[in-house]
CSV table of C-alpha atoms and ligand atoms in Angstrom, one decimal:
chain,number,residue,atom,x,y,z
A,1,MET,CA,70.3,109.3,70.9
A,2,LYS,CA,72.5,106.5,69.5
A,3,VAL,CA,74.0,104.5,72.3
A,4,ASP,CA,76.1,101.4,72.6
A,5,ILE,CA,74.1,99.0,74.9
A,6,ALA,CA,75.7,95.7,75.8
A,7,SER,CA,74.1,92.9,73.8
A,8,GLY,CA,73.0,91.0,77.0
A,9,ALA,CA,71.2,94.1,78.4
A,10,ARG,CA,69.7,94.8,75.0
A,11,HIS,CA,68.3,91.2,74.9
A,12,ILE,CA,66.8,91.6,78.4
A,13,LEU,CA,65.1,94.9,77.5
A,14,GLN,CA,63.7,93.4,74.3
A,15,THR,CA,62.4,90.3,76.2
A,16,LEU,CA,60.7,92.3,78.9
A,17,ASN,CA,59.2,94.8,76.3
A,18,GLY,CA,58.1,91.8,74.2
A,19,ALA,CA,56.2,90.4,77.1
A,20,GLY,CA,54.4,93.8,77.5
A,21,PHE,CA,56.4,95.2,80.4
A,22,ASP,CA,58.1,98.6,80.6
A,23,ALA,CA,61.9,98.2,81.0
A,24,TYR,CA,64.7,100.7,81.2
A,25,LEU,CA,68.4,100.9,81.8
A,26,VAL,CA,68.8,102.9,85.0
A,27,GLY,CA,71.4,104.2,87.5
A,28,GLY,CA,75.2,104.0,87.0
A,29,CYS,CA,75.1,102.7,83.5
A,30,VAL,CA,72.9,105.5,82.1
A,31,ARG,CA,75.0,108.0,84.0
A,32,ASP,CA,78.2,106.6,82.6
A,33,LEU,CA,76.8,106.5,79.0
A,34,LEU,CA,76.0,110.2,79.3
A,35,ARG,CA,79.5,110.9,80.7
A,36,GLY,CA,80.9,109.1,77.6
A,37,VAL,CA,82.4,106.3,79.8
A,38,GLU,CA,81.8,102.6,79.2
A,39,PRO,CA,79.5,101.3,81.9
A,40,HIS,CA,80.9,98.5,84.1
A,41,ASP,CA,77.5,97.0,84.8
A,42,TRP,CA,74.0,97.3,83.5
A,43,ASP,CA,71.1,97.7,85.8
A,44,ILE,CA,67.6,97.4,84.5
A,45,CYS,CA,64.3,98.4,86.1
A,46,SER,CA,61.0,97.2,85.0
A,47,SER,CA,57.3,97.3,85.7
A,48,ALA,CA,57.3,93.5,85.7
A,49,ARG,CA,56.9,92.0,89.2
A,50,PRO,CA,59.7,89.6,90.3
A,51,GLU,CA,57.7,86.5,89.5
A,52,GLU,CA,56.8,87.9,86.1
A,53,THR,CA,60.5,88.7,85.4
A,54,GLU,CA,61.3,85.1,86.3
A,55,ALA,CA,58.7,83.8,84.0
A,56,CYS,CA,60.2,85.9,81.1
A,57,PHE,CA,63.6,84.3,81.6
A,58,ALA,CA,62.5,80.8,82.4
A,59,GLY,CA,65.2,78.4,81.1
A,60,GLN,CA,68.0,81.0,81.6
A,61,ARG,CA,70.2,81.0,84.6
A,62,ILE,CA,68.7,83.2,87.3
A,63,ILE,CA,70.0,84.2,90.7
A,64,GLU,CA,67.4,85.1,93.3
A,65,THR,CA,69.6,86.7,95.9
A,66,GLY,CA,67.9,90.1,95.9
A,67,LEU,CA,64.4,88.8,95.5
A,68,LYS,CA,63.1,90.3,98.8
A,69,HIS,CA,63.9,93.8,97.4
A,70,GLY,CA,62.5,92.9,93.9
A,71,THR,CA,65.9,92.2,92.2
A,72,ILE,CA,66.4,89.2,90.0
A,73,THR,CA,69.8,88.6,88.4
A,74,VAL,CA,69.8,87.1,84.9
A,75,LEU,CA,72.9,85.7,83.3
A,76,GLY,CA,73.2,86.8,79.7
A,77,ASP,CA,76.4,86.5,77.7
A,78,GLY,CA,78.0,85.2,80.9
A,79,GLU,CA,77.5,88.6,82.5
A,80,PRO,CA,75.1,89.1,85.4
A,81,TYR,CA,72.3,91.7,84.8
A,82,GLU,CA,70.2,92.9,87.7
A,83,ILE,CA,66.5,93.5,86.9
A,84,THR,CA,64.6,95.3,89.7
A,85,THR,CA,60.9,95.9,89.9
A,86,TYR,CA,59.9,99.5,90.2
A,87,ARG,CA,59.7,100.2,93.9
A,88,THR,CA,59.4,102.8,96.5
A,89,GLU,CA,60.9,102.6,100.0
A,90,GLY,CA,59.3,102.9,103.4
A,91,PRO,CA,60.8,105.1,106.1
A,92,TYR,CA,64.4,104.6,107.2
A,93,SER,CA,64.1,104.3,111.0
A,94,ASP,CA,67.8,103.2,111.4
A,95,SER,CA,69.4,105.5,108.8
A,96,ARG,CA,70.7,102.4,107.0
A,97,ARG,CA,67.9,100.6,105.1
A,98,PRO,CA,64.2,101.1,104.5
A,99,ASP,CA,61.8,99.5,106.9
A,100,PHE,CA,60.1,98.0,103.8
A,101,VAL,CA,60.0,98.3,100.0
A,102,LYS,CA,56.8,98.5,98.0
A,103,PHE,CA,56.5,97.5,94.4
A,104,VAL,CA,54.8,100.2,92.3
A,105,SER,CA,53.9,100.7,88.6
A,106,SER,CA,55.4,104.1,88.1
A,107,LEU,CA,58.9,104.6,86.9
A,108,GLU,CA,59.0,108.1,88.3
A,109,ALA,CA,58.3,106.8,91.8
A,110,ASP,CA,61.3,104.4,91.4
A,111,LEU,CA,63.6,107.2,90.3
A,112,THR,CA,62.5,109.4,93.2
A,113,ARG,CA,64.0,106.9,95.7
A,114,ARG,CA,67.5,107.1,94.1
A,115,ASP,CA,70.3,109.2,95.6
A,116,PHE,CA,71.6,111.8,93.1
A,117,THR,CA,70.0,113.3,90.0
A,118,MET,CA,72.8,111.8,87.8
A,119,ASN,CA,71.8,108.3,89.2
A,120,ALA,CA,68.1,108.8,88.7
A,121,ILE,CA,67.9,108.7,84.9
A,122,ALA,CA,66.3,105.9,82.9
A,123,MET,CA,66.9,105.1,79.3
A,124,ASN,CA,65.0,102.9,76.9
A,125,LEU,CA,66.2,100.7,74.0
A,126,GLU,CA,66.0,103.6,71.6
A,127,GLY,CA,68.2,105.7,73.9
A,128,GLU,CA,65.3,108.0,75.0
A,129,LEU,CA,65.7,109.4,78.5
A,130,ARG,CA,63.3,109.7,81.4
A,131,ASP,CA,65.0,112.3,83.5
A,132,PRO,CA,62.5,113.9,85.9
A,133,PHE,CA,65.2,115.6,88.1
A,134,GLY,CA,67.4,117.1,85.4
A,135,GLY,CA,70.2,114.6,85.9
A,136,ALA,CA,71.5,115.0,82.3
A,137,GLU,CA,71.9,118.7,82.8
A,138,ASP,CA,73.8,118.1,86.1
A,139,ILE,CA,76.1,115.6,84.4
A,140,LYS,CA,76.9,118.3,81.8
A,141,ALA,CA,77.5,120.8,84.5
A,142,GLY,CA,79.5,118.3,86.6
A,143,LEU,CA,77.3,118.6,89.6
A,144,ILE,CA,76.3,116.1,92.3
A,145,ARG,CA,72.8,117.0,93.6
A,146,CYS,CA,70.5,115.0,95.8
A,147,VAL,CA,67.1,113.9,94.5
A,148,GLY,CA,64.7,115.8,96.8
A,149,GLU,CA,65.6,117.5,100.1
A,150,PRO,CA,69.3,116.7,100.7
A,151,ALA,CA,69.2,116.8,104.5
A,152,HIS,CA,66.3,114.3,104.5
A,153,ARG,CA,68.0,112.0,102.0
A,154,PHE,CA,71.2,111.9,104.0
A,155,ARG,CA,69.3,111.2,107.2
A,156,GLU,CA,67.5,108.3,105.5
A,157,ASP,CA,70.7,106.6,104.5
A,158,GLY,CA,74.1,107.8,105.9
A,159,LEU,CA,76.0,105.9,103.2
A,160,ARG,CA,74.9,108.5,100.7
A,161,VAL,CA,77.3,111.0,102.4
A,162,MET,CA,80.2,108.8,101.5
A,163,ARG,CA,78.8,108.1,98.0
A,164,ALA,CA,78.6,111.8,97.3
A,165,LEU,CA,82.2,112.2,98.3
A,166,ARG,CA,83.3,109.2,96.3
A,167,PHE,CA,81.6,110.4,93.1
A,168,GLY,CA,83.1,113.8,93.7
A,169,ALA,CA,86.6,112.4,94.0
A,170,VAL,CA,86.3,109.9,91.1
A,171,PHE,CA,84.4,112.1,88.6
A,172,GLY,CA,85.9,115.5,89.7
A,173,TYR,CA,82.3,116.8,90.0
A,174,GLU,CA,81.4,119.6,92.4
A,175,ILE,CA,78.9,118.8,95.1
A,176,GLU,CA,76.0,121.3,94.6
A,177,GLU,CA,75.8,123.9,97.4
A,178,LYS,CA,72.7,122.7,99.2
A,179,THR,CA,73.8,119.1,99.0
A,180,ALA,CA,77.2,120.0,100.3
A,181,ARG,CA,75.8,121.9,103.2
A,182,ALA,CA,73.5,119.0,104.1
A,183,ILE,CA,76.6,116.7,104.1
A,184,HIS,CA,78.5,118.8,106.6
A,185,GLN,CA,75.4,119.3,108.8
A,186,ASN,CA,74.4,115.6,108.8
A,187,ARG,CA,77.9,114.0,108.8
A,188,HIS,CA,77.2,112.5,112.3
A,189,ILE,CA,74.8,110.1,110.5
A,190,LEU,CA,77.8,108.1,109.5
A,191,GLN,CA,77.9,106.6,112.9
A,192,HIS,CA,75.0,104.4,111.8
A,193,VAL,CA,76.8,103.1,108.8
A,194,ALA,CA,78.7,99.8,108.9
A,195,ALA,CA,82.5,100.1,108.8
A,196,GLU,CA,82.7,97.8,105.8
A,197,ARG,CA,80.4,100.0,103.8
A,198,ILE,CA,82.4,103.2,104.7
A,199,ASN,CA,85.6,101.3,103.9
A,200,ALA,CA,84.4,100.4,100.4
A,201,GLU,CA,83.5,104.0,99.6
A,202,LEU,CA,86.6,105.4,101.1
A,203,CYS,CA,88.8,103.1,99.0
A,204,LYS,CA,87.1,104.3,95.8
A,205,LEU,CA,87.3,107.9,97.0
A,206,LEU,CA,91.1,107.7,97.7
A,207,ALA,CA,91.7,106.2,94.2
A,208,GLY,CA,89.9,109.1,92.6
A,209,GLU,CA,91.7,111.6,90.6
A,210,LYS,CA,90.3,114.5,92.6
A,211,ALA,CA,90.6,112.8,96.0
A,212,GLY,CA,92.7,115.8,97.2
A,213,ASP,CA,89.9,118.3,96.6
A,214,ILE,CA,87.5,116.1,98.6
A,215,LEU,CA,89.9,115.7,101.5
A,216,ARG,CA,90.4,119.4,101.5
A,217,GLN,CA,86.7,120.3,101.6
A,218,TYR,CA,85.3,117.4,103.7
A,219,SER,CA,87.9,116.6,106.4
A,220,ASP,CA,85.0,117.0,108.9
A,221,VAL,CA,83.2,114.0,107.3
A,222,LEU,CA,86.3,111.8,107.5
A,223,CYS,CA,86.8,112.8,111.1
A,224,GLN,CA,83.4,111.2,111.9
A,225,PHE,CA,84.8,107.7,111.4
A,226,TRP,CA,88.5,108.6,111.9
A,227,PRO,CA,88.5,111.3,114.7
A,228,GLU,CA,92.3,110.7,114.8
A,229,LEU,CA,92.6,112.8,111.7
A,230,GLY,CA,91.3,115.9,113.7
A,231,PRO,CA,94.7,117.0,115.2
A,232,LEU,CA,96.4,116.5,111.9
A,233,VAL,CA,93.9,118.7,110.1
A,234,THR,CA,94.7,121.6,112.4
A,235,LEU,CA,98.4,120.9,112.8
A,236,GLU,CA,100.7,123.8,112.1
A,237,GLN,CA,104.3,123.1,111.0
A,238,ASN,CA,106.7,125.9,111.6
A,239,ASN,CA,109.7,124.3,110.0
A,240,PRO,CA,111.8,125.4,107.0
A,241,TRP,CA,111.2,122.0,105.3
A,242,HIS,CA,107.5,122.6,105.3
A,243,CYS,CA,105.5,125.2,103.4
A,244,TRP,CA,102.1,123.8,104.5
A,245,GLY,CA,100.4,122.7,107.7
A,246,GLY,CA,99.9,118.9,108.4
A,247,TRP,CA,96.7,118.5,106.4
A,248,GLU,CA,97.6,120.5,103.3
A,249,HIS,CA,100.9,118.6,103.2
A,250,THR,CA,99.0,115.3,103.4
A,251,ILE,CA,96.7,116.4,100.6
A,252,HIS,CA,99.6,117.4,98.3
A,253,THR,CA,101.3,114.1,99.1
A,254,VAL,CA,98.1,112.1,98.2
A,255,GLU,CA,97.8,114.1,95.0
A,256,ALA,CA,101.4,113.4,94.0
A,257,ALA,CA,101.0,109.6,94.4
A,258,SER,CA,99.6,107.2,91.9
A,259,PRO,CA,96.1,106.1,92.7
A,260,GLU,CA,97.0,102.7,94.2
A,261,LEU,CA,95.0,102.0,97.4
A,262,ILE,CA,97.9,100.9,99.6
A,263,LEU,CA,100.0,103.9,98.6
A,264,ARG,CA,97.2,106.4,99.1
A,265,LEU,CA,96.2,104.9,102.5
A,266,ALA,CA,99.8,105.0,103.6
A,267,ILE,CA,100.2,108.5,102.5
A,268,LEU,CA,96.9,109.7,104.1
A,269,LEU,CA,98.1,108.3,107.4
A,270,HIS,CA,101.9,108.8,107.2
A,271,ASP,CA,102.0,111.8,109.5
A,272,ILE,CA,99.0,111.0,111.7
A,273,GLY,CA,101.3,110.7,114.7
A,274,LYS,CA,102.9,114.1,114.2
A,275,PRO,CA,100.6,116.1,116.5
A,276,ALA,CA,101.4,113.8,119.4
A,277,CYS,CA,105.2,114.2,118.7
A,278,LYS,CA,105.3,117.9,118.2
A,279,SER,CA,107.9,119.9,120.1
A,280,THR,CA,109.0,123.5,119.5
A,281,ASP,CA,112.7,124.5,120.0
A,282,GLU,CA,114.0,127.8,121.5
A,283,LYS,CA,114.1,129.3,118.0
A,284,GLY,CA,110.4,128.5,117.5
A,285,ILE,CA,111.0,125.7,115.0
A,286,ASP,CA,108.6,122.7,115.3
A,287,HIS,CA,110.0,119.2,115.4
A,288,PHE,CA,108.2,115.8,115.2
A,289,TYR,CA,110.8,113.4,116.5
A,290,GLY,CA,109.8,109.8,116.4
A,291,HIS,CA,106.6,110.4,114.5
A,292,PRO,CA,106.8,107.5,112.0
A,293,ALA,CA,106.5,104.9,114.8
A,294,VAL,CA,103.6,106.7,116.5
A,295,SER,CA,102.0,107.2,113.1
A,296,ALA,CA,102.4,103.5,112.3
A,297,LYS,CA,100.7,102.5,115.6
A,298,LEU,CA,97.8,104.9,115.1
A,299,ALA,CA,97.4,103.9,111.4
A,300,GLY,CA,97.1,100.2,112.4
A,301,LYS,CA,94.4,101.0,114.9
A,302,MET,CA,92.5,103.2,112.4
A,303,LEU,CA,92.7,100.5,109.7
A,304,ARG,CA,91.5,97.8,112.0
A,305,LYS,CA,88.6,99.9,113.1
A,306,LEU,CA,87.5,100.4,109.5
A,307,LYS,CA,87.8,96.6,108.9
A,308,PHE,CA,90.6,96.6,106.4
A,309,ASP,CA,92.0,93.2,105.7
A,310,ASN,CA,95.2,92.1,107.4
A,311,ARG,CA,97.4,92.2,104.3
A,312,THR,CA,96.4,95.8,103.5
A,313,ARG,CA,96.7,96.9,107.1
A,314,GLU,CA,100.2,95.3,107.5
A,315,ARG,CA,101.5,96.7,104.3
A,316,VAL,CA,100.3,100.2,105.0
A,317,VAL,CA,101.7,100.1,108.6
A,318,THR,CA,105.1,99.0,107.2
A,319,LEU,CA,105.1,101.9,104.7
A,320,VAL,CA,104.1,104.4,107.4
A,321,GLU,CA,106.7,103.1,109.8
A,322,HIS,CA,109.5,103.4,107.3
A,323,HIS,CA,108.4,106.5,105.4
A,324,ASP,CA,111.2,108.6,106.9
A,325,ILE,CA,114.2,106.2,106.7
A,326,GLN,CA,117.2,107.2,104.7
A,327,ILE,CA,118.2,104.6,102.1
A,328,PRO,CA,121.7,105.5,100.9
A,329,CYS,CA,122.0,105.2,97.2
A,330,ARG,CA,124.6,102.3,97.5
A,331,ASP,CA,124.2,98.8,96.2
A,332,ARG,CA,124.6,97.2,99.6
A,333,SER,CA,122.1,99.5,101.4
A,334,ILE,CA,119.6,98.9,98.6
A,335,ARG,CA,120.1,95.1,98.8
A,336,LYS,CA,119.6,95.3,102.5
A,337,TRP,CA,116.3,97.1,102.3
A,338,LEU,CA,115.2,95.0,99.3
A,339,GLY,CA,115.8,92.0,101.5
A,340,ARG,CA,114.1,93.4,104.6
A,341,LEU,CA,111.0,94.7,102.9
A,342,GLY,CA,110.7,92.6,99.8
A,343,PRO,CA,110.8,94.2,96.4
A,344,GLU,CA,107.1,95.1,96.2
A,345,THR,CA,107.1,97.0,99.5
A,346,PHE,CA,110.5,98.5,98.7
A,347,PHE,CA,109.3,100.1,95.5
A,348,GLN,CA,106.1,101.2,97.2
A,349,LEU,CA,108.2,102.9,99.9
A,350,LEU,CA,110.2,104.7,97.3
A,351,GLU,CA,106.9,105.9,95.8
A,352,VAL,CA,105.6,107.1,99.3
A,353,LYS,CA,108.9,108.9,99.8
A,354,ARG,CA,108.7,110.5,96.4
A,355,ALA,CA,105.2,111.7,97.0
A,356,ASP,CA,106.1,112.9,100.5
A,357,GLY,CA,108.9,114.9,99.0
A,358,MET,CA,106.5,116.5,96.6
A,359,GLY,CA,104.5,117.7,99.6
A,360,HIS,CA,107.5,119.7,100.9
A,361,SER,CA,109.1,122.9,99.8
A,362,TYR,CA,110.2,121.8,96.4
A,363,GLU,CA,113.5,123.7,96.2
A,364,LEU,CA,114.6,122.1,99.4
A,365,VAL,CA,113.9,118.5,98.5
A,366,LYS,CA,114.6,118.4,94.8
A,367,ASN,CA,118.0,116.8,95.4
A,368,ARG,CA,116.3,114.2,97.6
A,369,LEU,CA,113.9,113.4,94.8
A,370,THR,CA,116.8,113.0,92.3
A,371,GLN,CA,118.5,110.6,94.7
A,372,LEU,CA,115.3,108.6,95.0
A,373,GLU,CA,115.1,108.2,91.3
A,374,LYS,CA,118.7,106.9,91.2
A,375,THR,CA,117.9,104.5,94.1
A,376,LYS,CA,115.0,103.2,92.1
A,377,THR,CA,117.1,102.6,89.0
A,378,LYS,CA,119.8,100.9,91.0
A,379,ALA,CA,117.3,98.6,92.7
A,380,GLU,CA,115.8,97.7,89.3
A,381,GLU,CA,119.4,96.8,88.1
A,382,ILE,CA,120.0,94.7,91.2
A,383,ILE,CA,116.9,92.7,90.5
A,384,ALA,CA,117.6,92.4,86.8
A,385,GLN,CA,121.1,91.2,87.4
A,386,GLY,CA,119.8,88.5,89.8
A,387,GLN,CA,121.9,89.8,92.7
A,388,CYS,CA,121.3,88.2,96.0
A,389,PHE,CA,119.3,90.2,98.6
A,390,SER,CA,117.0,87.5,100.2
A,391,LEU,CA,117.5,84.0,101.6
A,392,LYS,CA,115.7,82.6,98.5
A,393,GLY,CA,118.6,83.9,96.4
A,394,LEU,CA,121.4,82.7,98.6
A,395,ALA,CA,123.7,80.1,97.1
A,396,VAL,CA,123.4,77.8,100.2
A,397,ASN,CA,120.3,76.7,102.1
A,398,GLY,CA,119.3,75.2,105.4
A,399,ARG,CA,120.3,71.7,104.4
A,400,ASP,CA,123.8,72.9,103.7
A,401,VAL,CA,124.0,74.6,107.1
A,402,ILE,CA,122.9,71.4,108.9
A,403,ALA,CA,125.4,69.3,106.8
A,404,ALA,CA,128.1,71.7,108.0
A,405,GLY,CA,127.4,70.8,111.6
A,406,THR,CA,124.7,73.1,112.9
A,407,ALA,CA,121.9,71.3,114.8
A,408,PRO,CA,118.4,71.6,113.2
A,409,GLY,CA,116.5,74.5,114.9
A,410,PRO,CA,116.5,78.3,115.1
A,411,ASP,CA,120.3,78.4,114.8
A,412,VAL,CA,120.0,77.3,111.1
A,413,GLY,CA,118.0,80.4,110.3
A,414,GLN,CA,120.3,82.6,112.2
A,415,THR,CA,123.3,81.3,110.4
A,416,LEU,CA,121.7,81.8,107.0
A,417,ASN,CA,120.7,85.4,107.9
A,418,LYS,CA,124.3,86.2,109.0
A,419,LEU,CA,125.5,84.8,105.6
A,420,LEU,CA,122.9,86.8,103.8
A,421,GLU,CA,123.9,90.0,105.5
A,422,ARG,CA,127.5,89.5,104.5
A,423,VAL,CA,126.5,88.6,100.9
A,424,ALA,CA,124.1,91.6,100.6
A,425,GLY,CA,126.7,93.8,102.2
A,426,GLY,CA,129.1,92.9,99.4
A,427,GLU,CA,131.6,91.4,101.8
A,428,VAL,CA,131.6,87.9,100.3
A,429,PRO,CA,130.4,86.8,96.9
A,430,ASN,CA,127.2,84.7,96.6
A,431,GLU,CA,129.1,81.6,95.5
A,432,ARG,CA,128.3,78.2,96.8
A,433,GLU,CA,131.9,77.0,97.3
A,434,VAL,CA,132.9,80.2,99.1
A,435,LEU,CA,129.8,80.1,101.4
A,436,LEU,CA,130.3,76.3,102.1
A,437,ARG,CA,133.9,77.0,103.0
A,438,LEU,CA,132.7,79.8,105.4
A,439,LEU,CA,130.2,77.5,107.0
A,440,ARG,CA,132.8,74.8,107.6
A,441,SER,CA,135.5,77.2,108.9
A,442,ASP,CA,136.1,77.2,112.6
A,443,ASP,CA,134.9,80.8,113.0
A,444,GLY,CA,131.6,80.1,111.2
A,445,PRO,CA,129.9,82.6,109.0
A,446,SER,CA,129.9,85.4,111.4
A,447,VAL,CA,133.6,86.1,111.0
A,448,GLY,CA,134.2,89.8,110.7
A,449,MET,CA,130.7,90.9,111.7
O,501,LIG,P1,79.0,102.4,90.5
O,501,LIG,O1,79.6,103.0,89.2
O,501,LIG,O2,79.8,102.5,91.6
O,501,LIG,O3,78.3,101.1,90.2
O,501,LIG,P2,76.3,103.2,90.9
O,501,LIG,O4,75.6,104.5,91.0
O,501,LIG,O5,75.8,102.3,89.8
O,501,LIG,O6,77.8,103.5,90.8
O,501,LIG,P3,75.4,101.1,92.6
O,501,LIG,O7,75.7,100.8,94.0
O,501,LIG,O8,75.7,100.1,91.5
O,501,LIG,O9,76.1,102.5,92.2
O,501,LIG,O10,73.8,101.5,92.6
O,501,LIG,C1,73.0,101.5,91.4
O,501,LIG,C2,72.0,102.6,91.5
O,501,LIG,O11,71.2,102.4,92.7
O,501,LIG,C3,72.5,104.0,91.7
O,501,LIG,O12,72.9,104.6,90.5
O,501,LIG,C4,71.4,104.7,92.4
O,501,LIG,O13,70.4,105.0,91.4
O,501,LIG,C5,70.8,103.6,93.3
O,501,LIG,N1,71.5,103.6,94.6
O,501,LIG,C6,72.6,102.9,95.0
O,501,LIG,N2,72.8,103.2,96.3
O,501,LIG,C7,71.9,104.0,96.7
O,501,LIG,C8,71.7,104.6,98.0
O,501,LIG,N3,72.4,104.4,99.0
O,501,LIG,N4,70.6,105.5,98.1
O,501,LIG,C9,69.8,105.7,97.0
O,501,LIG,N5,70.0,105.2,95.8
O,501,LIG,C10,71.0,104.3,95.6
O,502,LIG,MG1,76.5,100.2,89.5
């Protein structure tokens, strides 16, 4: 097989082979080459012991961070390449990491410890495969299958549950039946996995093109670390606006949004407060009054628990909180929301609202979707024309307010905000002379408010 191996990786394989050691590309890079996708990193495994690998690359930059597990990172072409000595792993008493690793001389033994057949293929410089578990066939068939007994492999390391789901969402592969059953049966193992590691896999999963399929089939797994999803998964919505229950609506909405993490998180959680807000009127119609605020609060808690960074959490919570607001398609309303949310969040909110619309009965919301498109175009024009919607764009600043007689302190900000509201509302032009005159007038800038 003719393959395009990065020159740095090629050089490493040649050096190790030249010194008499076996060396192969292994794991994600081989899988990606077979999928016809350019690998994003190149892992190498070798019969050379760590100190022998170091000797082979003496004089080159070497990073020893993974030495305990037999991994040496060599910098070639400015890129880091991980070289790992063939190893097997001892038992996993904590369902997280092996009690010990043991260096071995057999490539097969090393491949046996890997998670899925597609990740347990080795390739030499000539492009020849060592594929004892039929990984290449599984890649062709688009199947994710454990190496060995699935239940045992998931109990060894709970993170593999999330890795299977993530690969399923990103590659659009099916999870093979026995592997799938073992995931459902052993999902509780996730309680032993660190929140940060679940977080990393969940983020990749949500960005996957087939995230919706995985959410649909594996909500029970997600409920292991986010039990708050449970009531949404079973939520029925007897309401003419909705043609689906809470979870199916959420999935359609996720599928309709671009695969940006903040958007997808906000969408996954936008209705999480609905079950707590459900009421049914005398005609049997369900309502969810006040759910955005409840959703926002719950979403914040869930994101905190999974150790999302503050910026992501705050942005997602803002989007969830505002997902149901009406933004009239008028310049002044748009300027007001642009100012309150900032342009980036404003456009993300429009995207959340668009995707949310797509998760409803289409005939009923198509006018709303057209309005959203118009709002977006208008907002882009407002920005392109340099219209004022934030304090930064206002033709006067704090110094002007103080010069006009306001004492330094919180009053200055208040005065500026009042001016901004009037400018953004189209009541007065954003012209310095006009605004200065208003500031100096007896009534101050709040006239007419
Ligand atoms: P990615 O494209 O995300 O890098 P990857 O499969 O290369 O996918 P890595 O975390 O880089 O993922 O791991 C490299 C290889 O190490 C995997 O292909 C697999 O062979 C093995 N591996 C990684 N994590 C595990 C695990 N939890 N259990 C068993 N083997 C694993
Ligand atoms: Mg990798």
